[in-house]
Short mmCIF file of C-alpha atoms in Angstrom, two decimals:
data_model
loop_
_atom_site.label_atom_id
_atom_site.label_comp_id
_atom_site.label_asym_id
_atom_site.label_seq_id
_atom_site.Cartn_x
_atom_site.Cartn_y
_atom_site.Cartn_z
CA ASN A 1 -46.15 -55.90 -40.31
CA THR A 2 -45.99 -52.48 -38.70
CA ALA A 3 -44.56 -53.72 -35.42
CA MET A 4 -41.47 -55.10 -37.16
CA ALA A 5 -40.70 -51.84 -38.89
CA ALA A 6 -40.27 -49.97 -35.61
CA GLN A 7 -38.19 -46.87 -36.16
CA MET A 8 -34.41 -47.02 -36.01
CA THR A 9 -33.26 -44.31 -33.60
CA ASP A 10 -29.79 -42.97 -32.84
CA ALA A 11 -29.79 -45.34 -29.87
CA HIS A 12 -30.15 -48.29 -32.26
CA ARG A 13 -27.47 -46.88 -34.54
CA ARG A 14 -25.01 -46.42 -31.69
CA PHE A 15 -25.68 -49.94 -30.42
CA LEU A 16 -24.99 -51.34 -33.88
CA GLN A 17 -21.78 -49.32 -34.28
CA VAL A 18 -20.36 -50.51 -30.98
CA LEU A 19 -21.31 -54.12 -31.69
CA MET A 20 -19.71 -53.82 -35.16
CA SER A 21 -16.44 -52.69 -33.66
CA HIS A 22 -16.44 -55.64 -31.22
CA GLY A 23 -17.79 -58.29 -33.60
CA ILE A 24 -19.26 -60.14 -30.64
CA MET A 25 -20.48 -59.14 -27.19
CA GLU A 26 -21.38 -61.00 -24.03
CA GLY A 27 -25.06 -60.75 -22.98
CA SER A 28 -24.46 -58.64 -19.87
CA GLU A 29 -22.32 -56.22 -21.91
CA ALA A 30 -25.04 -55.98 -24.55
CA ARG A 31 -27.63 -55.21 -21.86
CA LYS A 32 -25.42 -52.44 -20.42
CA LEU A 33 -24.85 -51.05 -23.90
CA HIS A 34 -28.61 -51.11 -24.62
CA ARG A 35 -29.24 -49.04 -21.53
CA ARG A 36 -26.40 -46.63 -22.22
CA CYS A 37 -27.51 -46.02 -25.83
CA CYS A 38 -31.08 -45.30 -24.73
CA GLU A 39 -29.90 -42.93 -22.00
CA ILE A 40 -27.48 -41.02 -24.23
CA HIS A 41 -30.09 -40.52 -26.96
CA LYS A 42 -33.04 -40.08 -24.56
CA VAL A 43 -34.90 -43.00 -26.09
CA TYR A 44 -37.41 -44.96 -24.01
CA TYR A 45 -35.54 -47.79 -22.26
CA ALA A 46 -37.13 -51.05 -21.08
CA HIS A 47 -34.63 -53.36 -19.38
CA ASP A 48 -36.33 -56.56 -20.55
CA LYS A 49 -36.70 -55.47 -24.18
CA LEU A 50 -33.19 -56.00 -25.54
CA ASP A 51 -34.36 -58.67 -27.98
CA ASP A 52 -37.08 -56.35 -29.35
CA PHE A 53 -34.53 -53.55 -29.61
CA ILE A 54 -32.28 -55.89 -31.60
CA SER A 55 -35.06 -57.12 -33.87
CA THR A 56 -35.74 -53.48 -34.81
CA ILE A 57 -32.09 -53.19 -35.85
CA ASN A 58 -32.34 -56.52 -37.69
CA SER A 59 -35.37 -55.44 -39.71
CA HIS A 60 -33.29 -52.52 -40.99
CA LEU A 61 -30.21 -54.69 -41.61
CA GLN A 62 -32.18 -57.15 -43.73
CA PRO A 63 -31.63 -55.39 -47.08
CA LEU A 64 -27.89 -55.36 -46.29
CA PHE A 65 -27.86 -59.13 -45.65
CA MET A 66 -26.62 -58.60 -42.12
CA GLN A 67 -28.11 -59.80 -38.87
CA ILE A 68 -27.40 -59.65 -35.15
CA ARG A 69 -27.62 -63.22 -33.87
CA LYS A 70 -27.73 -64.58 -30.37
CA GLY A 71 -25.68 -67.62 -29.42
CA MET A 72 -24.05 -69.10 -26.37
CA SER A 73 -20.55 -69.70 -25.14
CA GLU A 74 -19.96 -73.44 -24.98
CA GLY A 75 -17.65 -73.07 -22.01
CA ASP A 76 -19.94 -71.28 -19.55
CA GLY A 77 -23.31 -71.15 -21.31
CA ARG A 78 -23.50 -67.36 -21.36
CA ALA A 79 -25.48 -65.60 -24.07
CA HIS A 80 -23.56 -63.68 -26.72
CA TYR A 81 -24.61 -61.41 -29.57
CA ALA A 82 -22.68 -61.32 -32.84
CA LEU A 83 -23.09 -59.42 -36.06
CA VAL A 84 -23.30 -61.90 -38.92
CA ASN A 85 -22.94 -61.36 -42.64
CA LEU A 86 -25.54 -63.46 -44.46
CA ALA A 87 -24.51 -62.52 -48.00
CA GLU A 88 -21.21 -64.34 -48.08
CA THR A 89 -20.50 -67.81 -46.91
CA GLU A 90 -18.30 -67.50 -43.87
CA ILE A 91 -15.24 -69.01 -45.49
CA THR A 92 -15.37 -66.43 -48.31
CA LYS A 93 -15.66 -63.76 -45.68
CA MET A 94 -12.42 -64.98 -44.14
CA ALA A 95 -10.86 -65.02 -47.61
CA SER A 96 -10.51 -61.26 -47.59
CA ASP A 97 -8.28 -61.48 -44.48
CA TYR A 98 -6.27 -64.64 -45.07
CA THR A 99 -4.19 -66.22 -47.79
CA GLU A 100 -5.20 -69.42 -49.55
CA ASN A 101 -2.93 -71.68 -47.49
CA GLU A 102 -3.92 -70.00 -44.21
CA LEU A 103 -7.55 -70.72 -45.09
CA GLU A 104 -6.68 -74.30 -45.85
CA LEU A 105 -5.03 -74.58 -42.44
CA PHE A 106 -8.20 -73.18 -40.87
CA ARG A 107 -10.42 -75.67 -42.72
CA LYS A 108 -8.21 -78.57 -41.67
CA THR A 109 -8.17 -77.30 -38.08
CA MET A 110 -11.95 -77.10 -38.19
CA ASP A 111 -12.04 -80.72 -39.39
CA LEU A 112 -9.90 -81.79 -36.43
CA ILE A 113 -12.07 -79.90 -33.94
CA ILE A 114 -15.41 -81.06 -35.32
CA LEU A 115 -14.31 -84.68 -35.74
CA SER A 116 -12.76 -84.82 -32.25
CA GLU A 117 -14.43 -86.41 -29.25
CA ASN A 118 -14.55 -83.28 -27.13
CA GLY A 119 -14.46 -80.36 -29.57
CA PHE A 120 -10.77 -79.53 -29.16
CA ALA A 121 -7.62 -79.98 -31.25
CA SER A 122 -4.13 -79.78 -29.76
CA SER A 123 -1.60 -77.35 -31.19
CA THR A 124 0.67 -80.33 -31.94
CA ASP A 125 -1.98 -81.96 -34.12
CA ILE A 126 -2.73 -78.68 -35.86
CA LEU A 127 0.95 -77.93 -36.54
CA ASN A 128 1.36 -81.42 -37.97
CA LEU A 129 -1.16 -80.46 -40.65
CA THR A 130 1.29 -77.99 -42.17
CA ASP A 131 2.99 -80.75 -44.19
CA GLN A 132 -0.32 -81.77 -45.76
CA LEU A 133 -1.33 -78.39 -47.15
CA LYS A 134 -2.09 -78.68 -50.86
CA THR A 135 -2.05 -74.96 -51.63
CA LYS A 136 1.40 -74.08 -50.35
CA LYS A 137 3.50 -75.61 -47.60
CA MET A 138 3.84 -73.65 -44.38
CA LYS A 139 6.62 -73.72 -41.80
CA LYS A 140 5.59 -74.61 -38.25
CA LYS A 141 6.80 -71.21 -36.97
CA GLU A 142 4.62 -69.52 -39.56
CA ALA A 143 1.65 -71.72 -38.64
CA GLU A 144 2.01 -70.77 -34.96
CA GLN A 145 1.73 -67.12 -35.98
CA VAL A 146 -1.35 -67.85 -38.13
CA LEU A 147 -3.01 -69.63 -35.19
CA LYS A 148 -2.41 -66.50 -33.12
CA PHE A 149 -4.24 -64.45 -35.75
CA PHE A 150 -7.15 -66.90 -35.80
CA VAL A 151 -7.45 -66.42 -32.03
CA GLU A 152 -7.14 -62.61 -32.23
CA ASP A 153 -9.78 -62.49 -34.96
CA LYS A 154 -12.11 -64.68 -32.86
CA TRP A 155 -12.28 -67.67 -35.21
CA LEU A 156 -10.56 -69.95 -32.69
CA SER A 157 -10.07 -69.81 -28.96
CA GLU A 158 -7.23 -71.46 -27.11
CA ARG A 159 -6.80 -72.96 -23.66
CA ASN A 160 -3.54 -74.61 -22.53
CA GLY A 161 -2.46 -75.41 -26.08
CA GLU A 162 -5.89 -76.81 -27.02
CA TYR A 163 -7.92 -75.03 -29.69
CA THR A 164 -11.66 -74.92 -30.25
CA LEU A 165 -14.02 -72.76 -32.33
CA HIS A 166 -14.67 -69.32 -30.85
CA THR A 167 -18.27 -68.49 -29.89
CA ARG A 168 -18.32 -65.88 -32.65
CA CYS A 169 -17.20 -68.48 -35.19
CA ILE A 170 -19.94 -70.89 -34.07
CA ILE A 171 -22.64 -68.21 -34.34
CA GLU A 172 -21.31 -67.15 -37.77
CA MET A 173 -20.68 -70.59 -39.17
CA GLU A 174 -23.50 -72.67 -37.73
CA GLN A 175 -25.22 -73.15 -41.11
CA TYR A 176 -21.96 -73.78 -42.92
CA ILE A 177 -20.90 -76.42 -40.41
CA LEU A 178 -24.28 -78.15 -40.31
CA SER A 179 -24.36 -78.43 -44.09
CA ASN A 180 -20.69 -79.33 -44.59
CA TYR A 181 -20.38 -81.82 -41.75
CA GLN A 182 -23.80 -83.43 -41.97
CA ASP A 183 -22.69 -86.82 -40.65
CA VAL A 184 -20.84 -85.52 -37.61
CA ALA A 185 -22.09 -82.03 -36.72
CA ARG A 186 -24.49 -82.32 -33.79
CA LYS A 187 -27.15 -80.05 -32.49
CA CYS A 188 -27.45 -79.95 -28.72
CA ASN A 189 -30.41 -82.08 -27.59
CA ILE A 190 -31.37 -79.42 -25.06
CA CYS A 191 -30.96 -76.03 -26.73
CA HIS A 192 -30.96 -77.26 -30.35
CA SER A 193 -28.05 -75.12 -31.47
CA LEU A 194 -24.80 -76.47 -32.86
CA ALA A 195 -22.67 -78.21 -30.23
CA ILE A 196 -18.91 -78.43 -30.83
CA GLN A 197 -17.73 -79.03 -27.26
CA SER A 198 -20.22 -81.59 -26.08
CA GLN A 199 -20.84 -84.79 -24.20
CA VAL A 200 -22.30 -87.64 -26.19
CA CYS A 201 -24.59 -90.44 -25.02
CA GLU A 202 -22.80 -93.76 -25.41
CA SER A 203 -26.07 -95.55 -26.15
CA CYS A 204 -27.91 -93.37 -28.66
CA GLY A 205 -25.31 -90.82 -29.72
CA ILE A 206 -27.13 -87.55 -28.95
CA GLY A 207 -24.94 -84.67 -27.82
CA MET A 208 -25.33 -81.88 -25.29
CA HIS A 209 -23.34 -78.74 -24.56
CA LEU A 210 -21.54 -78.92 -21.21
CA PRO A 211 -23.53 -75.99 -19.75
CA CYS A 212 -26.75 -77.68 -20.93
CA VAL A 213 -25.64 -80.99 -19.37
CA ARG A 214 -25.00 -79.16 -16.11
CA LYS A 215 -28.38 -77.47 -16.16
CA TYR A 216 -30.33 -80.51 -17.29
CA PHE A 217 -28.95 -82.93 -14.71
CA ARG A 218 -29.11 -80.47 -11.83
CA ALA A 219 -32.78 -81.34 -11.38
CA GLN A 220 -32.35 -85.11 -11.75
CA THR A 221 -31.66 -87.63 -9.01
CA GLU A 222 -29.66 -89.81 -11.37
CA PRO A 223 -28.36 -88.75 -14.74
CA ARG A 224 -30.25 -90.42 -17.58
CA CYS A 225 -30.15 -89.54 -21.27
CA PRO A 226 -33.07 -87.26 -22.24
CA GLN A 227 -33.41 -89.24 -25.48
CA CYS A 228 -33.02 -92.96 -24.68
CA ASN A 229 -33.18 -92.85 -20.87
CA ASP A 230 -29.97 -94.89 -20.49
CA PHE A 231 -27.56 -94.00 -17.70
CA TRP A 232 -25.43 -90.95 -18.66
CA SER A 233 -21.88 -92.27 -18.39
CA CYS A 234 -19.91 -89.04 -18.87
CA ASP A 235 -18.70 -87.05 -15.85
CA ILE A 236 -21.12 -84.24 -15.26
CA PRO A 237 -19.23 -80.94 -15.27
#
């Protein structure tokens, strides 16, 4: 396919470098960066062609088992772009940065978050896990520090002592989570991507991201489940 193999230019290379240094970027930032890269390198710029611009980069990243993926922030529904490594499973990728017992703490934290009702785990619950680590026990003080690193490295995000998976982590780990948590991991009924923070229909059990719930019910006179048509009993955000 000749269209796919569009030439990589210095504009594409600069875009990739900046995204690499950030790891993840909000949609509006990515659009600004797209424009800036094209202007600096005098490459033709079309404001509505960011996704084409990115697929050109992706076709050249393919042999390296890397890909720029688009995802959304579960809090506000904004688009994000993240650079994902397809060659390693995500947990092995983390293994180069964290010790065995830190990784175990992350896995257990992920369990708590994914098995929770609302996609959050409290710091208290997470710190209580430190006694159950099989690899090597960890002091609570130490665990608090490790949680800080998980937040800095964009694996977790934190709000008032409640932790959830960072947007970057969700984009990176979607496949891992869907295959490792088959019974509980839900895809959003509206946008069909993995939903960690979600509302769930009490009747049929489908889930929806909060931003998707907001959007979907905006147009409806009374909130009914898109799947089973029962009354939607959760508070609409």
